[in-house]
Tab-separated table of C-alpha atoms in Angstrom:
chain	number	residue	atom	x	y	z
A	256	MET	CA	-177.065	-52.952	-20.100
A	257	ASP	CA	-179.103	-54.169	-17.190
A	258	LYS	CA	-176.797	-56.924	-16.090
A	259	VAL	CA	-173.793	-54.620	-15.970
A	260	MET	CA	-175.647	-51.955	-13.986
A	261	ARG	CA	-177.125	-54.546	-11.670
A	262	LEU	CA	-173.756	-56.105	-10.948
A	263	ALA	CA	-172.151	-52.695	-10.601
A	264	SER	CA	-174.591	-51.636	-7.892
A	265	GLU	CA	-174.435	-54.874	-5.952
A	266	ASN	CA	-171.215	-53.952	-4.216
A	267	GLY	CA	-169.305	-50.860	-3.289
A	268	LEU	CA	-166.270	-51.696	-5.366
A	269	VAL	CA	-166.884	-53.642	-8.567
A	270	LEU	CA	-164.280	-54.524	-11.148
A	271	PHE	CA	-165.127	-55.888	-14.584
A	272	SER	CA	-162.114	-57.789	-15.803
A	273	LYS	CA	-160.825	-60.599	-17.988
A	274	SER	CA	-158.703	-63.362	-16.532
A	275	SER	CA	-156.179	-63.039	-19.371
A	276	CYS	CA	-155.867	-59.246	-19.148
A	277	CYS	CA	-152.629	-58.141	-17.511
A	278	LEU	CA	-153.737	-54.546	-17.055
A	279	CYS	CA	-156.736	-55.866	-15.109
A	280	TYR	CA	-154.242	-57.797	-13.021
A	281	THR	CA	-152.453	-54.488	-12.398
A	282	ILE	CA	-155.637	-52.929	-11.023
A	283	LYS	CA	-156.257	-55.956	-8.832
A	284	ILE	CA	-152.750	-55.641	-7.382
A	285	LEU	CA	-153.294	-51.934	-6.751
A	286	PHE	CA	-156.487	-52.576	-4.794
A	287	GLN	CA	-154.615	-55.242	-2.881
A	288	GLU	CA	-151.875	-52.740	-1.989
A	289	ILE	CA	-154.418	-50.178	-0.869
A	290	GLY	CA	-156.099	-52.868	1.195
A	291	VAL	CA	-159.473	-53.126	-0.464
A	292	ILE	CA	-161.124	-56.175	-1.960
A	293	PRO	CA	-163.123	-55.552	-5.123
A	294	THR	CA	-165.927	-57.712	-6.455
A	295	VAL	CA	-164.479	-59.044	-9.675
A	296	HIS	CA	-166.501	-60.201	-12.662
A	297	GLU	CA	-164.410	-61.966	-15.306
A	298	LEU	CA	-166.124	-61.276	-18.610
A	299	ASP	CA	-164.310	-64.083	-20.409
A	300	GLN	CA	-165.896	-66.479	-17.985
A	301	ASP	CA	-169.389	-65.053	-18.329
A	302	PRO	CA	-171.705	-66.398	-21.021
A	303	GLU	CA	-172.958	-62.883	-21.674
A	304	GLY	CA	-169.407	-61.520	-21.591
A	305	ARG	CA	-169.417	-60.136	-25.140
A	306	GLU	CA	-172.599	-58.196	-24.609
A	307	MET	CA	-171.309	-56.829	-21.332
A	308	GLU	CA	-168.128	-55.680	-23.069
A	309	ARG	CA	-170.171	-53.781	-25.636
A	310	ALA	CA	-172.266	-52.217	-22.878
A	311	LEU	CA	-169.167	-51.013	-21.077
A	312	MET	CA	-167.800	-49.517	-24.292
A	313	ARG	CA	-171.109	-47.708	-24.823
A	314	MET	CA	-170.788	-46.198	-21.357
A	315	GLY	CA	-167.673	-44.439	-22.512
A	316	CYS	CA	-164.831	-46.770	-21.571
A	317	SER	CA	-162.013	-46.662	-24.124
A	318	ALA	CA	-161.371	-50.311	-23.365
A	319	PRO	CA	-164.022	-52.630	-21.907
A	320	VAL	CA	-161.697	-53.938	-19.218
A	321	PRO	CA	-160.647	-53.075	-16.613
A	322	ALA	CA	-163.768	-51.113	-15.659
A	323	VAL	CA	-164.154	-49.902	-12.085
A	324	PHE	CA	-167.451	-48.971	-10.453
A	325	ILE	CA	-167.484	-47.380	-7.012
A	326	GLY	CA	-170.812	-47.017	-5.298
A	327	GLY	CA	-172.566	-48.097	-8.484
A	328	LYS	CA	-171.016	-45.286	-10.495
A	329	LEU	CA	-168.508	-45.797	-13.287
A	330	VAL	CA	-165.147	-44.351	-12.278
A	331	GLY	CA	-163.229	-45.502	-15.317
A	332	SER	CA	-160.315	-47.632	-16.440
A	333	THR	CA	-156.645	-47.819	-15.418
A	334	ASN	CA	-155.970	-44.189	-16.340
A	335	GLU	CA	-158.743	-42.803	-14.185
A	336	ILE	CA	-157.974	-45.047	-11.226
A	337	MET	CA	-154.284	-44.132	-11.305
A	338	SER	CA	-154.987	-40.399	-11.588
A	339	LEU	CA	-157.494	-40.648	-8.778
A	340	HIS	CA	-155.076	-42.510	-6.596
A	341	LEU	CA	-152.179	-40.117	-7.134
A	342	SER	CA	-154.363	-37.136	-6.454
A	343	GLY	CA	-155.339	-38.790	-3.196
A	344	GLY	CA	-158.960	-39.143	-4.160
A	345	LEU	CA	-159.254	-42.908	-4.474
A	346	ILE	CA	-159.053	-43.900	-0.837
A	347	PRO	CA	-161.628	-41.349	0.401
A	348	LEU	CA	-163.951	-42.597	-2.327
A	349	LEU	CA	-163.498	-46.165	-1.161
A	350	ARG	CA	-163.710	-45.483	2.532
A	351	PRO	CA	-167.491	-45.981	2.880
A	352	TYR	CA	-167.074	-49.380	1.292
A	353	HIS	CA	-163.694	-50.290	2.729
A	354	SER	CA	-165.050	-52.742	5.201
A	355	MET	CA	-167.161	-54.431	2.551
A	356	ALA	CA	-165.279	-57.558	1.739
A	357	ASN	CA	-166.544	-60.375	-0.453
B	56	MET	CA	-101.042	-37.398	-84.675
B	57	GLY	CA	-99.985	-40.329	-82.618
B	58	LEU	CA	-97.039	-41.219	-80.539
B	59	ARG	CA	-95.067	-41.995	-83.600
B	60	ALA	CA	-95.343	-38.428	-84.692
B	61	ALA	CA	-94.367	-37.298	-81.249
B	62	GLY	CA	-91.393	-39.530	-81.635
B	63	ASN	CA	-90.537	-37.697	-84.780
B	64	LEU	CA	-90.670	-34.472	-82.867
B	65	PHE	CA	-87.978	-35.813	-80.694
B	66	GLN	CA	-85.806	-36.523	-83.602
B	67	LEU	CA	-86.145	-33.188	-85.273
B	68	PRO	CA	-84.627	-30.952	-82.637
B	69	PHE	CA	-81.653	-33.131	-82.280
B	70	LYS	CA	-80.557	-32.326	-85.765
B	71	GLN	CA	-80.643	-28.638	-85.055
B	72	LYS	CA	-77.573	-27.513	-83.255
B	73	ASP	CA	-79.193	-24.632	-81.513
B	74	PHE	CA	-81.728	-26.852	-79.791
B	75	LYS	CA	-81.432	-26.897	-76.074
B	76	LEU	CA	-81.468	-30.599	-75.578
B	77	PRO	CA	-81.081	-30.788	-71.841
B	78	ASN	CA	-84.228	-28.790	-71.219
B	79	ALA	CA	-86.221	-30.937	-73.575
B	80	TYR	CA	-84.977	-34.009	-71.845
B	81	ASN	CA	-85.749	-32.542	-68.461
B	82	ILE	CA	-89.259	-31.801	-69.518
B	83	ASN	CA	-89.689	-35.221	-70.913
B	84	LEU	CA	-88.232	-37.021	-67.956
B	85	THR	CA	-89.619	-35.097	-65.065
B	86	CYS	CA	-93.025	-35.066	-66.641
B	87	THR	CA	-92.969	-38.749	-67.224
B	88	LYS	CA	-91.892	-39.661	-63.769
B	89	ALA	CA	-95.532	-40.031	-62.966
B	90	THR	CA	-97.236	-39.075	-66.168
B	91	SER	CA	-97.123	-39.567	-69.866
B	92	ILE	CA	-96.774	-36.609	-72.134
B	93	ILE	CA	-98.967	-37.145	-75.098
B	94	SER	CA	-99.935	-34.703	-77.733
B	95	SER	CA	-103.463	-33.568	-77.299
B	96	ARG	CA	-104.293	-34.812	-80.734
B	97	SER	CA	-103.843	-38.368	-79.611
B	98	MET	CA	-107.347	-39.660	-79.060
B	99	ASP	CA	-106.356	-42.872	-77.338
B	100	PHE	CA	-106.400	-41.328	-73.910
B	101	PRO	CA	-109.550	-39.332	-73.309
B	102	SER	CA	-108.841	-38.403	-69.717
B	103	ALA	CA	-106.205	-35.748	-69.647
B	104	GLN	CA	-104.880	-34.624	-66.345
B	105	PHE	CA	-101.547	-33.613	-65.004
B	106	VAL	CA	-100.241	-34.929	-61.735
B	107	PRO	CA	-96.906	-33.589	-60.683
B	108	SER	CA	-94.605	-36.252	-59.418
B	109	ARG	CA	-93.624	-36.129	-55.813
B	110	THR	CA	-89.995	-36.250	-56.735
B	111	MET	CA	-90.231	-33.068	-58.694
B	112	GLY	CA	-90.478	-30.752	-55.775
B	113	ASN	CA	-91.322	-27.247	-56.899
B	114	TYR	CA	-91.172	-28.179	-60.509
B	115	GLU	CA	-93.432	-26.171	-62.776
B	116	PRO	CA	-94.278	-28.588	-65.518
B	117	ILE	CA	-96.678	-26.423	-67.473
B	118	HIS	CA	-94.060	-23.745	-67.708
B	119	GLN	CA	-91.478	-26.238	-68.877
B	120	ILE	CA	-93.785	-27.697	-71.439
B	121	GLY	CA	-94.353	-24.208	-72.645
B	122	MET	CA	-90.640	-23.888	-73.088
B	123	TRP	CA	-90.607	-27.047	-75.062
B	124	GLY	CA	-93.364	-25.696	-77.223
B	125	GLU	CA	-91.400	-22.524	-77.767
B	126	ASN	CA	-88.388	-24.474	-78.765
B	127	PHE	CA	-90.376	-26.059	-81.491
B	128	LYS	CA	-91.876	-22.872	-82.758
B	129	SER	CA	-89.820	-23.066	-85.857
B	130	ILE	CA	-91.085	-26.542	-86.588
B	131	ASP	CA	-94.343	-27.500	-88.184
B	132	ASN	CA	-96.113	-28.237	-84.932
B	133	PRO	CA	-96.794	-24.967	-83.222
B	134	ASP	CA	-99.646	-26.136	-81.095
B	135	ILE	CA	-98.148	-28.863	-79.018
B	136	SER	CA	-100.360	-28.414	-76.045
B	137	ALA	CA	-99.299	-30.006	-72.866
B	138	SER	CA	-102.135	-32.361	-72.207
B	139	VAL	CA	-100.835	-35.158	-70.185
B	140	ILE	CA	-102.294	-38.347	-68.926
B	141	VAL	CA	-102.437	-39.397	-65.346
B	142	ASP	CA	-100.801	-42.686	-64.867
B	143	VAL	CA	-100.184	-43.305	-61.265
B	144	ALA	CA	-99.147	-46.918	-61.660
B	145	ASN	CA	-96.234	-47.593	-59.363
B	146	LYS	CA	-94.620	-49.709	-61.981
B	147	LEU	CA	-94.455	-46.799	-64.345
B	148	GLU	CA	-93.180	-44.528	-61.633
B	149	ASN	CA	-90.450	-46.962	-60.769
B	150	GLU	CA	-89.530	-47.431	-64.356
B	151	SER	CA	-89.451	-43.727	-65.034
B	152	GLU	CA	-87.417	-43.125	-61.917
B	153	THR	CA	-84.770	-45.585	-62.972
B	154	THR	CA	-84.692	-44.340	-66.525
B	155	SER	CA	-84.833	-40.697	-65.557
B	156	HIS	CA	-81.927	-41.098	-63.227
B	157	GLU	CA	-79.948	-42.196	-66.138
B	158	MET	CA	-81.250	-39.302	-68.156
B	159	LEU	CA	-80.633	-36.692	-65.501
B	160	ALA	CA	-77.037	-37.629	-65.389
B	161	PRO	CA	-74.629	-34.906	-66.382
B	162	SER	CA	-74.951	-33.801	-69.931
B	163	SER	CA	-71.761	-35.530	-70.759
B	164	LYS	CA	-73.742	-38.661	-71.223
B	165	HIS	CA	-75.859	-37.505	-74.102
B	166	ASP	CA	-72.998	-35.573	-75.526
B	167	GLN	CA	-71.107	-38.756	-75.997
B	168	GLU	CA	-73.595	-41.038	-77.693
B	169	ALA	CA	-76.254	-39.493	-79.841
B	170	SER	CA	-78.287	-42.654	-80.445
B	171	LYS	CA	-78.623	-43.868	-76.853
B	172	PRO	CA	-81.023	-41.149	-75.595
B	173	PHE	CA	-83.347	-41.836	-78.503
B	174	ASP	CA	-83.561	-45.499	-77.664
B	175	LYS	CA	-84.422	-44.480	-74.173
B	176	ILE	CA	-87.011	-42.069	-75.378
B	177	GLN	CA	-88.532	-44.767	-77.484
B	178	ARG	CA	-88.511	-47.087	-74.544
B	179	ARG	CA	-90.134	-44.400	-72.459
B	180	LEU	CA	-92.878	-43.956	-75.003
B	181	ALA	CA	-93.439	-47.680	-75.192
B	182	GLN	CA	-93.700	-47.831	-71.443
B	183	ASN	CA	-96.198	-45.018	-71.497
B	184	ARG	CA	-98.307	-46.858	-74.028
B	185	GLU	CA	-98.159	-49.951	-71.922
B	186	ALA	CA	-99.085	-48.080	-68.765
B	187	ALA	CA	-101.975	-46.409	-70.484
B	188	ARG	CA	-103.225	-49.732	-71.781
B	189	LYS	CA	-103.041	-51.231	-68.312
B	190	SER	CA	-104.898	-48.252	-66.940
B	191	ARG	CA	-107.674	-48.788	-69.445
B	192	LEU	CA	-107.923	-52.438	-68.468
B	193	ARG	CA	-108.077	-51.581	-64.778
B	194	LYS	CA	-110.798	-49.059	-65.418
B	195	LYS	CA	-112.754	-51.624	-67.368
B	196	ALA	CA	-112.393	-54.169	-64.571
B	197	TYR	CA	-113.528	-51.622	-61.985
B	198	VAL	CA	-116.612	-50.678	-63.948
B	199	GLN	CA	-117.431	-54.340	-64.381
B	200	GLN	CA	-117.130	-54.813	-60.617
B	201	LEU	CA	-119.468	-51.877	-60.008
B	202	GLU	CA	-122.001	-53.342	-62.390
B	203	ASN	CA	-121.868	-56.680	-60.627
B	204	SER	CA	-122.306	-55.058	-57.232
B	205	ARG	CA	-125.281	-53.125	-58.511
B	206	LEU	CA	-126.936	-56.270	-59.793
B	207	LYS	CA	-126.234	-58.024	-56.528
B	208	LEU	CA	-127.811	-55.141	-54.622
B	209	ILE	CA	-130.970	-55.297	-56.730
B	210	GLN	CA	-131.099	-59.027	-56.123
B	211	LEU	CA	-130.753	-58.616	-52.363
B	212	GLU	CA	-133.455	-55.964	-52.277
B	213	GLN	CA	-135.828	-58.270	-54.111
B	214	GLU	CA	-135.081	-61.107	-51.729
B	215	LEU	CA	-135.680	-58.838	-48.784
B	216	GLU	CA	-139.021	-57.750	-50.174
B	217	ARG	CA	-140.039	-61.348	-50.753
B	218	ALA	CA	-138.994	-62.327	-47.242
B	219	ARG	CA	-140.987	-59.446	-45.765
B	220	GLN	CA	-144.097	-60.537	-47.592
B	221	GLN	CA	-143.672	-64.103	-46.526
B	222	GLN	CA	-143.069	-63.296	-42.916
B	223	GLY	CA	-145.909	-64.738	-40.877
B	224	LEU	CA	-146.235	-67.013	-37.912
B	225	TYR	CA	-143.417	-69.190	-39.131
B	226	VAL	CA	-140.506	-66.854	-38.866
B	227	GLY	CA	-137.441	-69.031	-38.524
B	228	GLY	CA	-135.352	-69.352	-35.416
B	229	GLY	CA	-133.314	-66.432	-34.305
B	230	LEU	CA	-134.740	-63.919	-36.721
B	231	GLU	CA	-135.463	-60.755	-34.808
B	232	ALA	CA	-138.231	-58.503	-35.989
B	233	GLY	CA	-135.596	-55.868	-36.079
B	234	HIS	CA	-133.915	-57.391	-39.074
B	235	LEU	CA	-136.388	-58.701	-41.591
B	236	GLY	CA	-139.750	-57.790	-40.169
B	237	ILE	CA	-139.717	-54.027	-39.861
B	238	SER	CA	-142.047	-52.519	-42.396
B	239	SER	CA	-141.392	-49.154	-43.888
B	240	ALA	CA	-144.219	-47.675	-41.796
B	241	VAL	CA	-142.450	-48.663	-38.600
B	242	ASN	CA	-139.140	-47.370	-39.885
B	243	SER	CA	-140.589	-44.005	-40.822
B	244	GLY	CA	-142.392	-43.833	-37.449
B	245	ILE	CA	-139.123	-44.407	-35.659
B	246	ALA	CA	-137.208	-42.029	-37.908
B	247	ALA	CA	-139.825	-39.336	-37.340
B	248	PHE	CA	-139.662	-39.849	-33.586
B	249	GLU	CA	-135.882	-39.629	-33.464
B	250	MET	CA	-135.986	-36.363	-35.350
B	251	GLU	CA	-138.679	-35.039	-33.065
B	252	TYR	CA	-136.752	-36.157	-29.992
B	253	GLU	CA	-133.672	-34.276	-31.143
B	254	ARG	CA	-135.774	-31.178	-31.526
B	255	TRP	CA	-137.359	-31.873	-28.138
B	256	MET	CA	-133.933	-32.033	-26.473
B	257	GLU	CA	-132.949	-28.697	-28.018
B	258	GLU	CA	-136.189	-27.132	-26.775
B	259	GLN	CA	-135.608	-28.710	-23.379
B	260	ASN	CA	-132.160	-27.172	-23.058
B	261	LYS	CA	-133.573	-23.812	-24.074
B	262	HIS	CA	-136.300	-24.061	-21.430
B	263	MET	CA	-133.708	-24.958	-18.850
B	264	CYS	CA	-131.685	-21.851	-19.631
B	265	GLU	CA	-134.795	-19.678	-19.504
B	266	LEU	CA	-135.813	-21.180	-16.162
B	267	ARG	CA	-132.344	-20.719	-14.740
B	268	SER	CA	-132.099	-17.073	-15.676
B	269	ALA	CA	-135.710	-16.479	-14.590
B	270	LEU	CA	-134.991	-17.860	-11.129
B	271	HIS	CA	-131.951	-15.634	-10.743
B	272	ALA	CA	-133.728	-12.579	-12.013
B	273	GLN	CA	-136.625	-11.477	-9.838
B	274	ILE	CA	-139.471	-12.024	-12.249
B	275	SER	CA	-143.087	-12.052	-11.127
B	276	ASP	CA	-144.838	-15.208	-10.058
B	277	ILE	CA	-147.219	-14.925	-12.976
B	278	GLU	CA	-144.391	-14.915	-15.499
B	279	LEU	CA	-142.668	-17.746	-13.664
B	280	HIS	CA	-145.923	-19.691	-13.675
B	281	ILE	CA	-146.059	-19.429	-17.466
B	282	LEU	CA	-142.515	-20.781	-17.677
B	283	VAL	CA	-143.413	-23.660	-15.373
B	284	GLU	CA	-146.494	-24.503	-17.419
B	285	THR	CA	-144.390	-24.452	-20.584
B	286	GLY	CA	-141.867	-26.786	-19.008
B	287	MET	CA	-144.558	-29.199	-17.880
B	288	SER	CA	-146.293	-29.158	-21.267
B	289	HIS	CA	-142.961	-29.927	-22.838
B	290	TYR	CA	-142.706	-33.166	-20.865
B	291	PHE	CA	-146.312	-34.020	-21.711
B	292	GLU	CA	-145.455	-33.455	-25.365
B	293	LEU	CA	-142.714	-36.084	-25.069
B	294	PHE	CA	-145.199	-38.573	-23.648
B	295	ARG	CA	-147.475	-37.894	-26.603
B	296	LEU	CA	-144.602	-38.481	-29.065
B	297	LYS	CA	-143.730	-41.717	-27.301
B	298	SER	CA	-147.314	-42.871	-27.505
B	299	ASN	CA	-147.259	-42.403	-31.277
B	300	VAL	CA	-144.066	-44.348	-31.828
B	301	ALA	CA	-145.235	-47.043	-29.371
B	302	ASN	CA	-148.059	-47.783	-31.784
B	303	ALA	CA	-145.490	-48.248	-34.524
B	304	ASP	CA	-143.008	-50.303	-32.508
B	305	VAL	CA	-143.681	-50.899	-28.831
B	306	PHE	CA	-140.356	-52.648	-28.264
B	307	TYR	CA	-138.535	-49.582	-29.553
B	308	VAL	CA	-140.104	-47.584	-26.724
B	309	MET	CA	-139.655	-50.363	-24.185
B	310	SER	CA	-135.923	-50.498	-24.819
B	311	GLY	CA	-135.561	-46.731	-24.726
B	312	THR	CA	-133.513	-47.004	-27.879
B	313	TRP	CA	-133.315	-43.254	-28.447
B	314	LYS	CA	-131.719	-42.633	-25.066
B	315	THR	CA	-128.134	-42.766	-23.827
B	316	SER	CA	-126.985	-46.011	-22.220
B	317	VAL	CA	-126.988	-44.688	-18.657
B	318	GLU	CA	-130.525	-43.360	-19.089
B	319	ARG	CA	-131.525	-46.769	-20.394
B	320	PHE	CA	-129.917	-48.388	-17.358
B	321	PHE	CA	-132.350	-46.525	-15.111
B	322	SER	CA	-135.287	-47.020	-17.447
B	323	TRP	CA	-138.574	-48.508	-16.288
B	324	ILE	CA	-141.138	-49.370	-18.954
B	325	GLY	CA	-139.645	-46.956	-21.454
B	326	GLY	CA	-138.886	-43.995	-19.173
B	327	PHE	CA	-137.890	-42.738	-15.753
B	328	ARG	CA	-139.380	-44.302	-12.623
B	329	PRO	CA	-141.942	-41.950	-11.059
B	330	SER	CA	-140.780	-42.881	-7.552
B	331	GLU	CA	-137.187	-42.135	-8.618
B	332	LEU	CA	-138.337	-38.759	-9.855
B	333	LEU	CA	-139.754	-37.901	-6.447
B	334	LYS	CA	-136.629	-39.109	-4.676
B	335	VAL	CA	-134.482	-36.800	-6.822
B	336	LEU	CA	-136.767	-33.777	-6.558
B	337	VAL	CA	-137.953	-33.638	-2.963
B	338	PRO	CA	-134.622	-32.994	-1.173
B	339	LYS	CA	-133.860	-30.159	-3.578
B	340	ILE	CA	-137.012	-28.105	-3.093
B	341	ASP	CA	-136.694	-27.271	0.581
B	342	PRO	CA	-138.121	-25.639	2.501
B	343	LEU	CA	-141.512	-27.339	2.500
B	344	THR	CA	-144.389	-26.465	4.790
B	345	ASP	CA	-145.803	-29.165	7.038
B	346	GLN	CA	-148.848	-29.425	4.809
B	347	GLN	CA	-146.598	-29.844	1.798
B	348	ILE	CA	-144.515	-32.501	3.530
B	349	LEU	CA	-147.663	-34.484	4.268
B	350	GLU	CA	-148.957	-34.189	0.721
B	351	VAL	CA	-145.608	-35.141	-0.752
B	352	CYS	CA	-145.503	-38.150	1.543
B	353	ASN	CA	-148.945	-39.288	0.370
B	354	LEU	CA	-147.942	-38.755	-3.241
B	355	LYS	CA	-144.794	-40.833	-2.723
B	356	GLN	CA	-146.835	-43.655	-1.289
B	357	SER	CA	-149.578	-43.731	-3.906
B	358	CYS	CA	-146.987	-43.343	-6.649
B	359	GLN	CA	-145.030	-46.299	-5.292
B	360	GLN	CA	-148.187	-48.418	-5.108
B	361	ALA	CA	-149.209	-47.613	-8.673
B	362	GLU	CA	-145.674	-48.306	-9.847
B	363	ASP	CA	-145.573	-51.668	-8.063
B	364	ALA	CA	-148.925	-52.623	-9.526
B	365	LEU	CA	-147.749	-51.809	-13.047
B	366	SER	CA	-144.480	-53.674	-12.519
B	367	GLN	CA	-146.327	-56.759	-11.384
B	368	GLY	CA	-148.693	-56.470	-14.319
B	369	MET	CA	-145.672	-56.433	-16.624
B	370	GLU	CA	-144.202	-59.473	-14.913
B	371	LYS	CA	-147.511	-61.263	-15.337
B	372	LEU	CA	-147.445	-60.426	-19.016
B	373	GLN	CA	-143.942	-61.842	-19.399
B	374	GLU	CA	-144.860	-64.988	-17.477
B	375	THR	CA	-147.942	-65.509	-19.604
B	376	VAL	CA	-146.036	-65.194	-22.874
B	377	SER	CA	-143.208	-67.382	-21.642
B	378	ALA	CA	-145.503	-70.094	-20.293
B	379	SER	CA	-147.559	-70.021	-23.437
B	380	LEU	CA	-144.553	-70.381	-25.754
B	381	ALA	CA	-143.141	-73.175	-23.629
B	382	SER	CA	-146.418	-75.079	-23.576
B	383	GLY	CA	-147.159	-77.990	-25.814
B	384	GLN	CA	-144.464	-80.245	-27.110
B	385	MET	CA	-141.193	-78.847	-28.290
B	386	GLY	CA	-140.459	-79.698	-31.880
B	387	GLN	CA	-144.047	-79.108	-32.904
B	388	VAL	CA	-144.324	-78.086	-36.488
B	389	THR	CA	-146.886	-75.406	-35.815
B	390	TYR	CA	-147.485	-73.454	-32.665
B	391	ILE	CA	-150.080	-71.031	-33.823
B	392	PRO	CA	-152.192	-70.867	-30.646
B	393	GLN	CA	-149.208	-70.003	-28.500
B	394	VAL	CA	-147.877	-67.479	-30.933
B	395	SER	CA	-151.210	-65.752	-31.439
B	396	MET	CA	-151.623	-65.526	-27.661
B	397	ALA	CA	-148.174	-63.941	-27.435
B	398	MET	CA	-149.070	-61.494	-30.195
B	399	GLU	CA	-152.193	-60.540	-28.240
B	400	LYS	CA	-150.127	-59.878	-25.142
B	401	PHE	CA	-147.711	-57.710	-27.083
B	402	GLU	CA	-150.631	-55.630	-28.298
B	403	ALA	CA	-151.446	-55.086	-24.619
B	404	LEU	CA	-147.861	-53.921	-24.094
B	405	VAL	CA	-148.708	-50.650	-25.796
B	406	ARG	CA	-151.301	-50.022	-23.083
B	407	PHE	CA	-148.665	-50.671	-20.425
B	408	VAL	CA	-146.248	-48.213	-21.985
B	409	ASN	CA	-148.991	-45.607	-22.193
B	410	GLN	CA	-149.955	-46.334	-18.598
B	411	ALA	CA	-146.380	-45.870	-17.407
B	412	ASP	CA	-146.142	-42.515	-19.191
B	413	HIS	CA	-149.519	-41.564	-17.747
B	414	LEU	CA	-148.142	-42.297	-14.286
B	415	ARG	CA	-145.127	-40.076	-14.999
B	416	GLN	CA	-147.379	-37.301	-16.192
B	417	GLU	CA	-149.648	-37.571	-13.170
B	418	THR	CA	-146.673	-37.522	-10.799
B	419	LEU	CA	-145.360	-34.323	-12.372
B	420	GLN	CA	-148.831	-32.803	-12.387
B	421	GLN	CA	-149.506	-33.591	-8.731
B	422	MET	CA	-146.134	-32.192	-7.708
B	423	SER	CA	-146.934	-28.942	-9.492
B	424	TYR	CA	-150.204	-28.724	-7.506
B	425	ILE	CA	-148.470	-29.306	-4.164
B	426	LEU	CA	-145.557	-26.912	-4.754
B	427	THR	CA	-145.465	-23.157	-5.100
B	428	THR	CA	-144.607	-21.683	-8.482
B	429	ARG	CA	-141.043	-20.956	-7.440
B	430	GLN	CA	-140.617	-24.443	-6.031
B	431	SER	CA	-142.028	-25.955	-9.214
B	432	ALA	CA	-139.582	-23.960	-11.307
B	433	ARG	CA	-136.716	-25.232	-9.156
B	434	ALA	CA	-138.084	-28.776	-9.417
B	435	LEU	CA	-138.123	-28.618	-13.212
B	436	LEU	CA	-134.538	-27.395	-13.192
B	437	VAL	CA	-133.457	-30.168	-10.851
B	438	LEU	CA	-135.143	-32.787	-13.018
B	439	GLY	CA	-133.646	-31.414	-16.225
B	440	GLU	CA	-130.187	-31.219	-14.713
B	441	TYR	CA	-130.450	-34.756	-13.380
B	442	ILE	CA	-131.216	-36.039	-16.866
B	443	GLN	CA	-128.325	-33.993	-18.263
B	444	ARG	CA	-126.007	-35.567	-15.707
B	445	LEU	CA	-127.141	-39.037	-16.725
B	446	GLN	CA	-126.424	-38.165	-20.343
B	447	ALA	CA	-123.020	-36.682	-19.519
B	448	LEU	CA	-122.129	-39.767	-17.481
B	449	SER	CA	-123.038	-41.893	-20.468
B	450	THR	CA	-120.678	-39.959	-22.727
B	451	LEU	CA	-117.879	-40.103	-20.165
B	452	TRP	CA	-118.323	-43.812	-19.796
B	453	THR	CA	-118.273	-44.424	-23.523
B	454	ASN	CA	-115.104	-42.377	-23.941
B	455	ARG	CA	-113.264	-43.542	-20.873
B	456	PRO	CA	-109.596	-44.459	-21.480
B	457	ARG	CA	-109.179	-48.169	-21.597
B	458	GLU	CA	-106.233	-50.511	-21.192
B	459	PRO	CA	-105.265	-51.973	-24.557
B	460	ALA	CA	-106.521	-55.528	-24.721
């Protein structure tokens, strides 16, 4: 979906979330701990939220939120972010965009 | 032939001088201390069993009855079989004890008065009849009680089924899902898991033994690597099992119900804390190279961060449910919006449990990448032994001697 891809490429670290989703909250806290500030789009507060959810699912996410894009590319959901972080790969991936705060 | 006929049998021998009366009396008395001797032809008492009285000692009643039978060979009742009735009523026992004491008195007694023993025999027989009748009544009452209980059970089962069907958003105060709400699917999911966990523990202990002996023997790194991979896969298998049962009942997994109490004490979202795991392992797998120390340090940090994030996510979930349930006025008749929001959150709980297990799996996996094969093998042993110690502590605690209250 165009909107999703457009939003995803606008910033280095983009998080599609829902304000009521506690797992999304988890990811937000993790980024906070690492010291990065993601650009967050709350789908439940977006008029096109439903369509965006479907688009994210079509891209291969098992659950529409949380969905993390780094450098415009879909990294994945909580599972992928956690694996990446434990393997030490998350921070290097974020480094180019680390100074990009919103 | 009824008791009356048996009574006649008593009379007959007395008229014959060569009849050994004392033996007959002994048989009669000692047998009836706890039993009634009835001819097998009496159909009043279908259950025929012999129970030797405690007071008889090494008495051989069958043998004695045989003797009695022999004594009557000359009479018209050759086949007096010794089928006796169990009558363990205390009353009868007491009665027979008192009467038999009289009867077992020295033979001088019956020598003196011929009629007295017969009265006593008659009384004995009457008592036996009475005891048997009472036994029948008791049996009838017992069967009636069983029938009533059975009906009550059927009734309760029906009520339970009705309650299950009715259970919706209006479950009354205090009713835990654990009591009325568990469907048979959940129950079978849990039962299946508990069986699988038992098997898992057995496998685990086997792996531990294999690892231990492998480390002491000088096996090749390749073989050791296979053992390590097996051990790791075994843990991953447990996470898969937990994921299945979490779909059936997430709170079952959250509470760590299948584990020992000490394990549960250290539980974090249904399992061990990944950071705890690292704390236990790292000191035991010395020596580490500088590179390894650095990597382990990074792993510790990222693990801790992920763990904190998940913990805070869980707290948020709890807060949300709590706030939602407390919202609106208390005493409202319906609180559907709040309850459905809570239900939604609990669905999300499954994802949290899976995420926590994923974190555990990743921690183990990353450790295996950082360590050498030998170190990994040692690490698996350390982890397994740590869990065993927790379990042993739990048993010790449960069985500790306590001061009487």
